[in-house]
Amino acid sequence: MVLCSADSYDLMSRKAAIVIAAQIIAKPESVLGLATGSTPVGTYRYLVDFSREGDLDWSQITTFNLDEYRGVSPDDPHSYHWFMKTKLFDQINIGKSRTFLPDGADENAGRACEKYDTMIRDAGGIDLQLLGLGRNGHIGFNEPGSCFIKNTHCVNLSPSTIDANQRFFNGCQEVPRQAYTMGINTIMKAKRILLLVSGMEKADILHKVIYGPITPDVPASILQMHGNVMVIADKEALSEMQ
Ligand code: GLP
């Protein structure tokens, strides 16, 4: 695991955007795994800037997002479809038919999740997977539990995740209770993983992710088993490391 420190959220975002940009330049037909949440917003801003300056061509890039709320349609402003459209896809030259998220509007969880894994496999797998870190150590929406769940699946969101994500909704009651998420194996099969962590509130969990035991109680701890992980974290998130 390569641990890279950044002095601020902005510098973390810039470094992450440079890593993703280098992937796109080195392999213009890359398959990227993308993430939502507050953490990658700055990274997407830099990627949009690089694209406007003419440094990046997304025309052959394919993307798969980690997750989507169940029962939420793509044109709902709370959906992760909407997040990705507004924060990134509408501002770069990517073909919309090459951007994929789990189909939260499909109430048939088994069908929606199986289809998603098949699509990732058919695309040749993920070259670079971007991840944020939940306060409880979740990645995608793989919540702490008694086992690691392999494939894309439907998950019941934990009270801590519902609480953390209520800031994007009008209160807790409006946060969907379920989501479709890539599984741990889906994520671990990515050739490279880039984990971004920002803020004091993630310091304790980041320490557990990197130095703690590998356990489904801290889902991101499984990343210790991956051979090509880069963590970029700001000073606050790294404050427990000494
Ligand atoms: C959500 C997403 C995760 C994300 C996490 C952390 O639960 N499903 O993919 O990493 O939030 O979000 P934030 O970056 O806002 O702290």
Coordinates of C-alpha atoms and ligand atoms in Angstrom, one line a residue:
M1 CA 0.0 0.0 0.0
V2 CA 1.4 3.4 -1.0
L3 CA 0.5 6.2 1.5
C4 CA 0.7 9.7 0.1
S5 CA 0.2 12.7 2.3
A6 CA -1.3 16.0 1.1
D7 CA -1.2 19.3 3.1
S8 CA -4.9 20.1 2.4
Y9 CA -8.1 18.8 0.8
D10 CA -7.3 20.8 -2.3
L11 CA -3.8 19.3 -2.7
M12 CA -5.2 15.8 -2.0
S13 CA -7.8 16.4 -4.8
R14 CA -5.1 17.7 -7.2
K15 CA -2.8 14.7 -6.6
A16 CA -5.7 12.3 -7.1
A17 CA -6.7 14.0 -10.3
I18 CA -3.2 13.8 -11.6
V19 CA -3.1 10.0 -10.9
I20 CA -6.4 9.5 -12.7
A21 CA -5.3 11.8 -15.6
A22 CA -2.0 9.8 -15.9
Q23 CA -4.1 6.6 -16.2
I24 CA -6.3 8.2 -18.9
I25 CA -3.2 9.4 -20.8
A26 CA -1.4 6.1 -20.5
K27 CA -4.5 4.0 -21.5
P28 CA -7.1 6.1 -23.4
E29 CA -9.6 3.2 -23.3
S30 CA -9.3 2.7 -19.6
V31 CA -12.2 1.4 -17.5
L32 CA -12.5 3.7 -14.4
G33 CA -14.4 2.8 -11.3
L34 CA -15.8 6.1 -9.8
A35 CA -17.1 7.1 -6.4
T36 CA -19.5 9.7 -5.0
G37 CA -19.6 11.5 -1.6
S38 CA -18.0 14.8 -0.7
T39 CA -14.4 13.5 -0.9
P40 CA -14.0 13.1 -4.7
V41 CA -15.7 16.4 -5.6
G42 CA -12.5 18.3 -5.7
T43 CA -10.8 15.6 -7.8
Y44 CA -13.6 15.8 -10.3
R45 CA -13.2 19.6 -10.4
Y46 CA -9.6 19.2 -11.3
L47 CA -10.3 16.6 -13.9
V48 CA -12.8 18.9 -15.5
D49 CA -10.2 21.7 -15.5
F50 CA -7.6 19.4 -17.1
S51 CA -10.1 18.4 -19.7
R52 CA -11.0 22.0 -20.5
E53 CA -7.3 22.8 -20.9
G54 CA -7.2 20.0 -23.5
D55 CA -5.1 17.5 -21.5
L56 CA -7.7 14.7 -21.3
D57 CA -9.7 12.9 -23.9
W58 CA -12.5 10.8 -22.4
S59 CA -14.0 9.6 -25.7
Q60 CA -12.9 6.0 -25.2
I61 CA -13.1 5.9 -21.4
T62 CA -15.7 3.7 -19.8
T63 CA -16.8 4.3 -16.2
F64 CA -18.6 2.2 -13.5
N65 CA -19.7 3.8 -10.3
L66 CA -19.6 2.0 -7.0
D67 CA -23.2 2.3 -6.0
E68 CA -26.6 3.8 -6.2
Y69 CA -29.6 4.2 -3.9
R70 CA -32.3 1.6 -4.4
G71 CA -35.7 3.0 -5.5
V72 CA -34.2 6.3 -6.7
S73 CA -34.5 7.2 -10.4
P74 CA -31.6 8.6 -12.4
D75 CA -33.1 12.0 -12.8
D76 CA -33.7 12.4 -9.0
P77 CA -31.3 15.1 -7.8
H78 CA -30.5 12.9 -4.8
S79 CA -29.4 10.0 -7.0
Y80 CA -25.8 9.2 -7.6
H81 CA -26.6 9.2 -11.4
W82 CA -27.4 12.9 -10.9
F83 CA -24.3 13.5 -8.9
M84 CA -22.0 12.1 -11.5
K85 CA -23.9 13.8 -14.4
T86 CA -23.5 17.3 -12.7
K87 CA -20.1 16.9 -11.1
L88 CA -18.3 15.2 -14.0
F89 CA -20.0 13.7 -17.0
D90 CA -21.8 16.8 -18.4
Q91 CA -18.5 18.7 -18.3
I92 CA -16.2 16.2 -20.1
N93 CA -16.3 14.6 -23.6
I94 CA -17.3 11.1 -22.3
G95 CA -20.0 9.2 -24.3
K96 CA -23.0 8.9 -21.9
S97 CA -23.5 5.4 -23.2
R98 CA -20.1 4.5 -21.6
T99 CA -21.0 5.6 -18.1
F100 CA -22.6 3.1 -15.9
L101 CA -24.1 3.0 -12.4
P102 CA -26.2 0.3 -10.7
D103 CA -29.8 0.7 -11.8
G104 CA -31.4 1.9 -8.6
A105 CA -34.8 2.2 -10.3
D106 CA -34.9 -1.5 -10.9
E107 CA -36.7 -2.9 -7.9
N108 CA -35.6 -6.4 -8.8
A109 CA -32.3 -6.4 -6.7
G110 CA -31.0 -9.8 -7.9
R111 CA -31.5 -8.8 -11.6
A112 CA -30.0 -5.3 -11.2
C113 CA -26.9 -6.5 -9.3
E114 CA -26.1 -9.5 -11.4
K115 CA -26.5 -7.4 -14.6
Y116 CA -24.0 -4.9 -13.2
D117 CA -21.3 -7.5 -12.4
T118 CA -21.8 -8.9 -15.9
M119 CA -21.3 -5.5 -17.5
I120 CA -18.1 -4.9 -15.6
R121 CA -16.8 -8.3 -16.6
D122 CA -17.7 -7.7 -20.3
A123 CA -15.9 -4.4 -20.2
G124 CA -12.7 -6.2 -19.3
G125 CA -12.7 -5.3 -15.6
I126 CA -11.7 -2.1 -13.9
D127 CA -8.3 -0.5 -14.5
L128 CA -8.4 2.1 -11.7
Q129 CA -11.0 2.2 -8.9
L130 CA -11.5 5.4 -7.0
L131 CA -12.7 5.0 -3.5
G132 CA -13.8 7.3 -0.6
L133 CA -14.1 6.0 3.0
G134 CA -17.2 5.9 5.0
R135 CA -17.0 7.1 8.7
N136 CA -17.5 3.4 9.7
G137 CA -14.9 2.1 7.3
H138 CA -17.3 1.3 4.5
I139 CA -16.3 1.3 0.8
G140 CA -18.9 1.8 -1.8
F141 CA -21.9 0.8 0.5
N142 CA -20.2 -2.3 1.9
E143 CA -21.2 -1.8 5.5
P144 CA -19.5 -3.4 8.5
G145 CA -20.9 -6.8 9.1
S146 CA -20.1 -10.4 9.9
C147 CA -18.6 -11.3 6.4
F148 CA -17.3 -9.7 3.3
I149 CA -19.9 -9.8 0.5
K150 CA -18.3 -10.6 -2.8
N151 CA -20.5 -9.4 -5.7
T152 CA -22.7 -6.4 -6.4
H153 CA -25.6 -6.7 -4.0
C154 CA -28.4 -4.9 -2.2
V155 CA -27.5 -3.6 1.2
N156 CA -29.4 -2.1 4.2
L157 CA -27.6 1.1 5.1
S158 CA -26.3 1.3 8.6
P159 CA -27.7 4.0 11.0
S160 CA -24.3 5.7 10.9
T161 CA -24.3 5.9 7.1
I162 CA -27.9 7.2 7.1
D163 CA -26.9 9.8 9.6
A164 CA -23.7 10.8 7.6
N165 CA -25.6 11.1 4.3
Q166 CA -28.6 13.0 5.6
R167 CA -26.7 16.2 4.8
F168 CA -27.6 15.6 1.1
F169 CA -31.3 15.2 1.9
N170 CA -33.9 17.1 3.9
G171 CA -33.2 15.1 7.1
C172 CA -32.7 11.5 8.0
Q173 CA -36.2 10.3 7.1
E174 CA -35.6 11.1 3.4
V175 CA -32.4 9.0 3.1
P176 CA -33.1 5.8 1.3
R177 CA -32.7 2.7 3.5
Q178 CA -31.2 0.5 0.8
A179 CA -28.6 0.7 -2.0
Y180 CA -27.0 -1.4 -4.6
T181 CA -23.3 -1.6 -4.3
M182 CA -20.3 -3.3 -5.9
G183 CA -19.2 -6.1 -3.6
I184 CA -15.8 -6.4 -2.0
N185 CA -14.6 -8.9 -4.7
T186 CA -15.9 -6.6 -7.4
I187 CA -13.7 -3.8 -5.9
M188 CA -10.7 -6.0 -5.1
K189 CA -10.6 -7.2 -8.8
A190 CA -9.7 -3.7 -9.9
K191 CA -6.1 -3.6 -11.2
R192 CA -5.3 -0.4 -9.2
I193 CA -7.2 1.2 -6.3
L194 CA -7.0 4.9 -5.3
L195 CA -8.4 5.6 -1.8
L196 CA -9.0 9.2 -0.9
V197 CA -9.5 10.2 2.7
S198 CA -10.0 13.7 4.1
G199 CA -10.7 15.2 7.5
M200 CA -10.2 14.6 11.2
E201 CA -13.4 12.6 11.5
K202 CA -11.8 9.9 9.3
A203 CA -8.4 9.8 11.2
D204 CA -9.3 7.0 13.6
I205 CA -10.9 4.8 11.0
L206 CA -8.1 5.4 8.5
H207 CA -5.6 4.2 11.1
K208 CA -7.7 1.0 11.5
V209 CA -8.0 0.5 7.7
I210 CA -4.2 0.6 7.3
Y211 CA -2.8 -0.9 10.5
G212 CA -5.7 -2.8 12.1
P213 CA -6.8 -6.4 11.6
I214 CA -8.4 -7.3 8.3
T215 CA -12.0 -7.7 9.3
P216 CA -15.5 -7.2 7.9
D217 CA -16.1 -4.9 10.8
V218 CA -13.9 -2.4 9.0
P219 CA -14.7 -3.3 5.3
A220 CA -11.9 -1.1 3.9
S221 CA -9.3 -3.1 5.8
I222 CA -9.5 -5.7 3.0
L223 CA -7.5 -3.3 0.9
Q224 CA -4.4 -4.5 2.8
M225 CA -4.7 -7.6 0.7
H226 CA -4.6 -5.8 -2.6
G227 CA -1.3 -5.5 -4.4
N228 CA -1.7 -2.1 -5.9
V229 CA -3.4 0.4 -3.6
M230 CA -2.5 4.1 -3.3
V231 CA -4.0 6.1 -0.4
I232 CA -4.0 9.9 -0.7
A233 CA -5.0 11.5 2.5
D234 CA -4.8 15.0 3.9
K235 CA -3.1 16.0 7.1
E236 CA -6.2 15.8 9.3
A237 CA -7.0 12.3 8.1
L238 CA -3.4 11.2 8.8
S239 CA -3.3 12.8 12.3
E240 CA -3.6 9.4 14.1
M241 CA -0.7 7.9 12.1
Q242 CA 2.1 8.7 14.6
Ligands
GLP1 C1 -21.2 7.2 0.7 C2 -20.7 6.5 -0.6 C3 -19.3 6.1 -0.4 C4 -18.4 7.2 0.1 C5 -18.9 7.6 1.5 C6 -18.1 8.7 2.1 O1 -21.7 6.4 1.6 N1 -21.5 5.4 -0.9 O2 -18.8 5.6 -1.7 O3 -17.1 6.9 0.1 O4 -20.2 8.0 1.3 O5 -18.6 9.9 1.8 P1 -17.8 11.3 2.0 O6 -16.8 11.3 1.0 O7 -18.9 12.3 1.8 O8 -17.3 11.3 3.4

